[in-house]
Short mmCIF file of C-alpha atoms in Angstrom, two decimals:
data_model
loop_
_atom_site.label_atom_id
_atom_site.label_comp_id
_atom_site.label_asym_id
_atom_site.label_seq_id
_atom_site.Cartn_x
_atom_site.Cartn_y
_atom_site.Cartn_z
CA MET A 1 3.58 -0.78 23.24
CA GLU A 2 2.12 -4.35 22.77
CA GLN A 3 -1.25 -4.59 20.97
CA LYS A 4 -3.25 -7.96 21.03
CA GLY A 5 -6.74 -8.73 19.74
CA PRO A 6 -8.65 -10.91 17.17
CA PRO A 7 -6.67 -11.53 13.90
CA GLY A 8 -7.54 -9.13 11.13
CA GLU A 9 -8.53 -6.40 13.63
CA LEU A 10 -7.58 -2.66 13.26
CA TYR A 11 -5.02 -1.84 16.02
CA PHE A 12 -4.68 1.57 17.46
CA VAL A 13 -0.99 2.69 17.08
CA GLY A 14 -1.18 6.30 18.05
CA LYS A 15 -2.60 9.76 17.54
CA LYS A 16 -2.07 11.30 14.11
CA GLU A 17 -0.32 14.36 15.23
CA GLU A 18 2.09 12.36 17.56
CA LEU A 19 3.04 10.00 14.75
CA MET A 20 3.54 12.78 12.17
CA GLU A 21 5.85 14.50 14.68
CA ALA A 22 7.81 11.37 15.44
CA LYS A 23 8.10 10.39 11.80
CA ARG A 24 8.87 6.84 12.64
CA THR A 25 7.33 4.79 15.41
CA PHE A 26 7.99 1.30 16.45
CA ARG A 27 5.08 -0.87 17.72
CA THR A 28 4.57 -4.64 18.48
CA VAL A 29 1.22 -5.88 17.28
CA GLU A 30 0.19 -9.59 17.74
CA ASP A 31 3.88 -10.34 18.42
CA ARG A 32 4.99 -8.71 15.22
CA ASP A 33 7.44 -5.81 15.47
CA ILE A 34 6.31 -3.16 12.94
CA LEU A 35 7.58 0.36 11.81
CA ILE A 36 5.06 3.12 11.18
CA ILE A 37 6.52 5.79 8.97
CA TYR A 38 5.09 9.28 8.28
CA HIS A 39 6.63 10.75 5.04
CA GLN A 40 5.46 13.22 2.58
CA GLU A 41 1.95 13.50 4.06
CA GLY A 42 1.44 9.71 4.00
CA PHE A 43 1.56 6.87 6.47
CA TYR A 44 3.22 3.47 5.87
CA ALA A 45 3.66 0.36 8.10
CA MET A 46 5.93 -2.56 7.49
CA ASP A 47 7.85 -5.19 9.30
CA SER A 48 10.60 -3.26 11.23
CA TYR A 49 13.55 -5.53 10.44
CA CYS A 50 15.05 -5.74 6.99
CA HIS A 51 14.39 -8.91 4.99
CA HIS A 52 18.00 -9.39 4.21
CA ALA A 53 19.80 -9.58 7.61
CA GLY A 54 17.41 -8.17 10.08
CA GLY A 55 18.72 -4.50 10.16
CA MET A 56 16.55 -2.03 12.03
CA LEU A 57 14.79 -0.11 9.18
CA GLN A 58 13.84 2.68 11.78
CA ASN A 59 17.13 4.43 11.19
CA GLY A 60 17.04 4.11 7.40
CA ASP A 61 16.97 7.02 4.92
CA ILE A 62 14.04 7.56 2.71
CA GLU A 63 14.57 8.31 -1.02
CA GLU A 64 12.60 8.31 -4.19
CA ILE A 65 13.97 5.55 -6.32
CA ASP A 66 12.58 4.99 -9.83
CA GLY A 67 9.42 6.88 -8.78
CA LYS A 68 8.86 4.90 -5.63
CA LEU A 69 9.44 5.94 -2.11
CA CYS A 70 11.84 3.69 -0.50
CA ILE A 71 13.52 3.14 2.77
CA ILE A 72 17.19 2.18 2.65
CA CYS A 73 18.31 -0.32 5.29
CA PRO A 74 21.20 1.20 7.20
CA LYS A 75 22.93 -2.23 7.71
CA HIS A 76 23.56 -3.18 4.09
CA LYS A 77 21.88 -0.47 2.06
CA TYR A 78 18.96 -2.63 0.76
CA LYS A 79 16.19 -0.60 -0.92
CA ILE A 80 12.64 -1.46 -0.02
CA SER A 81 9.55 0.43 -1.37
CA LEU A 82 7.29 1.84 1.31
CA ALA A 83 4.05 1.02 -0.53
CA LYS A 84 4.57 -2.49 -1.51
CA GLY A 85 7.57 -3.91 0.39
CA GLU A 86 9.26 -4.42 -3.06
CA GLY A 87 13.06 -4.98 -3.01
CA LEU A 88 14.77 -2.79 -5.61
CA TYR A 89 18.24 -3.24 -7.08
CA LYS A 90 20.16 -1.36 -9.93
CA GLY A 91 21.54 -3.53 -12.71
CA ASN A 92 22.22 -3.72 -16.50
CA ASP A 93 19.22 -4.55 -18.87
CA PRO A 94 20.69 -7.62 -20.73
CA THR A 95 17.81 -7.27 -23.33
CA GLN A 96 19.43 -4.00 -24.67
CA LYS A 97 22.12 -3.98 -27.22
CA THR A 98 23.84 -1.14 -25.39
CA PRO A 99 23.68 -2.12 -21.64
CA ARG A 100 22.04 0.49 -19.60
CA THR A 101 21.76 0.68 -15.89
CA LYS A 102 18.19 0.71 -14.54
CA TRP A 103 16.15 -0.35 -11.52
CA PHE A 104 14.72 -3.77 -11.18
CA SER A 105 12.35 -5.38 -8.79
CA LYS A 106 13.15 -8.45 -6.66
CA GLY A 107 9.55 -8.73 -5.82
CA VAL A 108 7.92 -8.27 -2.54
CA LYS A 109 10.55 -8.92 0.20
CA GLN A 110 9.16 -6.86 3.17
CA ARG A 111 5.55 -7.42 4.60
CA VAL A 112 3.73 -4.22 4.58
CA HIS A 113 0.49 -3.55 6.62
CA THR A 114 -2.47 -1.24 6.07
CA VAL A 115 -2.72 2.06 7.80
CA THR A 116 -5.95 3.88 8.22
CA GLU A 117 -7.06 7.14 10.06
CA THR A 118 -10.23 7.69 11.94
CA ASN A 119 -10.83 11.09 13.71
CA GLY A 120 -7.14 11.70 14.26
CA ASP A 121 -6.40 8.20 15.50
CA ILE A 122 -4.15 5.93 13.49
CA TYR A 123 -4.69 2.22 13.15
CA VAL A 124 -2.85 -0.59 11.54
CA LYS A 125 -4.30 -3.80 9.96
CA LEU A 126 -1.73 -6.56 9.81
CA SER A 127 -1.16 -8.13 6.39
CA ARG A 128 -2.73 -11.61 6.13
CA GLU A 129 -1.09 -12.48 2.88
CA PRO A 130 -0.69 -16.23 3.35
CA ALA A 131 2.53 -16.46 1.11
CA TRP A 132 5.82 -16.34 2.95
CA ILE A 133 7.58 -12.98 2.54
CA ASP A 134 11.25 -12.79 3.41
CA SER A 135 10.80 -10.37 6.32
CA ASP A 136 8.63 -12.98 8.07
CA TYR A 137 11.90 -14.80 9.08
CA PHE A 138 13.03 -12.04 11.44
CA GLN A 139 9.64 -11.91 13.20
CA GLY A 140 10.01 -15.78 14.11
CA GLU A 141 12.04 -17.30 16.96
CA LYS A 142 15.03 -18.21 14.80
CA GLY A 143 15.21 -14.82 13.33
CA LYS A 144 14.92 -13.20 16.60
CA VAL A 145 17.79 -15.20 17.96
CA GLU A 146 19.86 -14.47 14.89
CA ARG A 147 19.15 -10.68 15.18
CA ALA A 148 20.10 -10.68 18.95
CA ARG A 149 23.39 -12.52 18.19
CA ALA A 150 24.29 -10.11 15.43
CA GLU A 151 23.51 -7.02 17.67
CA ALA A 152 25.78 -8.50 20.43
CA LEU A 153 28.70 -9.05 17.98
CA GLU A 154 28.32 -5.38 16.59
CA THR A 155 28.23 -4.20 20.16
CA MET A 156 31.33 -6.11 21.08
CA ALA A 157 33.10 -4.95 17.91
CA SER A 158 32.33 -1.22 18.61
CA THR A 159 33.79 -1.39 22.23
#
Protein backbone atom coordinates (compact mmCIF):
# COMPACT_ATOMS: atom_id res chain seq x y z
CA MET A 1 0.00 0.00 0.00
CA GLU A 2 1.79 3.15 -1.25
CA GLN A 3 0.84 6.43 0.44
CA LYS A 4 1.72 9.82 -1.07
CA GLY A 5 0.89 13.35 -0.06
CA PRO A 6 2.40 16.64 1.15
CA PRO A 7 5.50 16.27 3.37
CA GLY A 8 4.72 16.32 7.09
CA GLU A 9 1.24 14.97 6.55
CA LEU A 10 -0.43 12.25 8.59
CA TYR A 11 -0.81 9.09 6.51
CA PHE A 12 -3.57 6.59 7.11
CA VAL A 13 -1.93 3.15 7.52
CA GLY A 14 -4.87 1.04 8.68
CA LYS A 15 -7.70 0.41 11.09
CA LYS A 16 -6.65 -0.01 14.71
CA GLU A 17 -8.26 -3.44 15.10
CA GLU A 18 -6.64 -4.79 11.92
CA LEU A 19 -3.19 -3.52 12.90
CA MET A 20 -3.56 -4.88 16.43
CA GLU A 21 -4.46 -8.30 15.04
CA ALA A 22 -1.60 -8.28 12.50
CA LYS A 23 0.95 -7.15 15.17
CA ARG A 24 3.35 -6.04 12.41
CA THR A 25 2.43 -4.32 9.19
CA PHE A 26 4.60 -3.16 6.28
CA ARG A 27 3.67 0.06 4.47
CA THR A 28 5.35 2.34 1.94
CA VAL A 29 4.83 6.03 2.68
CA GLU A 30 6.45 8.70 0.48
CA ASP A 31 8.71 6.01 -1.06
CA ARG A 32 9.87 5.04 2.45
CA ASP A 33 9.34 1.46 3.62
CA ILE A 34 8.15 1.46 7.21
CA LEU A 35 7.14 -1.15 9.74
CA ILE A 36 4.19 -0.51 12.05
CA ILE A 37 4.38 -2.61 15.21
CA TYR A 38 1.68 -3.23 17.78
CA HIS A 39 3.15 -4.54 21.04
CA GLN A 40 2.01 -4.37 24.68
CA GLU A 41 -0.92 -2.08 23.86
CA GLY A 42 1.24 0.44 21.99
CA PHE A 43 1.95 1.31 18.36
CA TYR A 44 5.42 2.03 17.00
CA ALA A 45 6.66 2.85 13.50
CA MET A 46 10.21 2.70 12.15
CA ASP A 47 12.14 2.16 8.95
CA SER A 48 11.58 -1.48 8.07
CA TYR A 49 15.19 -2.40 7.20
CA CYS A 50 17.83 -2.71 9.91
CA HIS A 51 20.41 0.08 9.94
CA HIS A 52 23.30 -2.42 9.99
CA ALA A 53 22.84 -4.54 6.87
CA GLY A 54 19.28 -4.01 5.67
CA GLY A 55 17.72 -7.05 7.38
CA MET A 56 13.92 -7.18 7.45
CA LEU A 57 12.89 -6.16 10.95
CA GLN A 58 9.36 -7.44 10.39
CA ASN A 59 10.42 -10.94 11.48
CA GLY A 60 12.48 -9.83 14.50
CA ASP A 61 11.70 -10.82 18.06
CA ILE A 62 10.70 -8.11 20.52
CA GLU A 63 12.29 -8.15 23.97
CA GLU A 64 12.69 -5.78 26.87
CA ILE A 65 16.37 -4.85 27.19
CA ASP A 66 17.55 -2.61 30.00
CA GLY A 67 14.00 -1.34 30.50
CA LYS A 68 13.45 -0.58 26.79
CA LEU A 69 11.28 -2.49 24.33
CA CYS A 70 13.55 -3.53 21.47
CA ILE A 71 13.23 -5.34 18.18
CA ILE A 72 16.05 -7.74 17.39
CA CYS A 73 17.08 -7.94 13.76
CA PRO A 74 16.82 -11.56 12.65
CA LYS A 75 19.81 -11.18 10.32
CA HIS A 76 22.62 -10.23 12.75
CA LYS A 77 20.79 -9.84 16.09
CA TYR A 78 21.20 -6.06 16.34
CA LYS A 79 19.00 -4.62 19.10
CA ILE A 80 16.97 -1.47 18.32
CA SER A 81 14.68 0.34 20.75
CA LEU A 82 11.13 0.70 19.44
CA ALA A 83 10.56 4.13 20.97
CA LYS A 84 13.70 5.99 19.85
CA GLY A 85 15.51 3.80 17.29
CA GLU A 86 18.52 3.56 19.57
CA GLY A 87 21.05 0.82 18.87
CA LEU A 88 21.93 -1.11 22.03
CA TYR A 89 24.88 -3.36 22.76
CA LYS A 90 26.24 -5.21 25.76
CA GLY A 91 29.76 -4.49 26.94
CA ASN A 92 32.03 -3.93 29.92
CA ASP A 93 32.05 -0.58 31.67
CA PRO A 94 35.72 0.50 31.60
CA THR A 95 35.13 3.10 34.33
CA GLN A 96 34.52 0.38 36.93
CA LYS A 97 37.38 -1.26 38.88
CA THR A 98 35.67 -4.60 38.53
CA PRO A 99 34.44 -4.85 34.94
CA ARG A 100 30.70 -5.45 34.83
CA THR A 101 28.75 -6.16 31.72
CA LYS A 102 25.94 -3.70 31.02
CA TRP A 103 23.90 -2.29 28.16
CA PHE A 104 25.17 0.76 26.26
CA SER A 105 23.62 2.96 23.58
CA LYS A 106 25.15 3.48 20.13
CA GLY A 107 22.80 6.45 19.70
CA VAL A 108 19.89 6.67 17.28
CA LYS A 109 20.51 4.28 14.39
CA GLN A 110 16.98 3.55 13.15
CA ARG A 111 14.59 6.29 12.02
CA VAL A 112 11.34 6.13 13.99
CA HIS A 113 8.09 7.78 12.99
CA THR A 114 5.12 9.12 14.98
CA VAL A 115 1.97 7.01 15.27
CA THR A 116 -1.40 8.53 16.19
CA GLU A 117 -4.93 7.20 16.46
CA THR A 118 -8.13 9.02 15.60
CA ASN A 119 -11.51 7.28 15.90
CA GLY A 120 -10.04 3.81 15.36
CA ASP A 121 -7.87 4.89 12.41
CA ILE A 122 -4.06 4.71 12.70
CA TYR A 123 -1.89 7.37 11.08
CA VAL A 124 1.87 7.74 10.69
CA LYS A 125 3.75 11.00 10.41
CA LEU A 126 7.20 10.49 8.94
CA SER A 127 10.20 11.75 10.87
CA ARG A 128 11.59 14.97 9.43
CA GLU A 129 14.75 14.87 11.55
CA PRO A 130 17.25 16.50 9.16
CA ALA A 131 20.31 14.65 10.48
CA TRP A 132 21.39 11.47 8.70
CA ILE A 133 20.28 8.34 10.55
CA ASP A 134 21.95 5.06 9.59
CA SER A 135 18.70 3.37 8.48
CA ASP A 136 18.30 6.11 5.84
CA TYR A 137 20.88 4.29 3.70
CA PHE A 138 18.60 1.30 3.07
CA GLN A 139 15.77 3.63 1.98
CA GLY A 140 17.88 5.12 -0.83
CA GLU A 141 18.73 3.68 -4.25
CA LYS A 142 22.18 2.31 -3.32
CA GLY A 143 20.77 0.63 -0.24
CA LYS A 144 17.88 -0.90 -2.18
CA VAL A 145 20.32 -2.35 -4.73
CA GLU A 146 22.55 -3.73 -1.95
CA ARG A 147 19.53 -5.24 -0.16
CA ALA A 148 18.29 -6.90 -3.36
CA ARG A 149 21.75 -8.34 -4.08
CA ALA A 150 22.04 -9.74 -0.53
CA GLU A 151 18.56 -11.29 -0.74
CA ALA A 152 19.42 -12.91 -4.10
CA LEU A 153 22.63 -14.37 -2.64
CA GLU A 154 20.74 -15.73 0.38
CA THR A 155 18.15 -17.31 -1.91
CA MET A 156 20.85 -18.94 -4.05
CA ALA A 157 22.65 -20.23 -0.94
CA SER A 158 19.49 -21.82 0.47
CA THR A 159 18.64 -23.72 -2.74
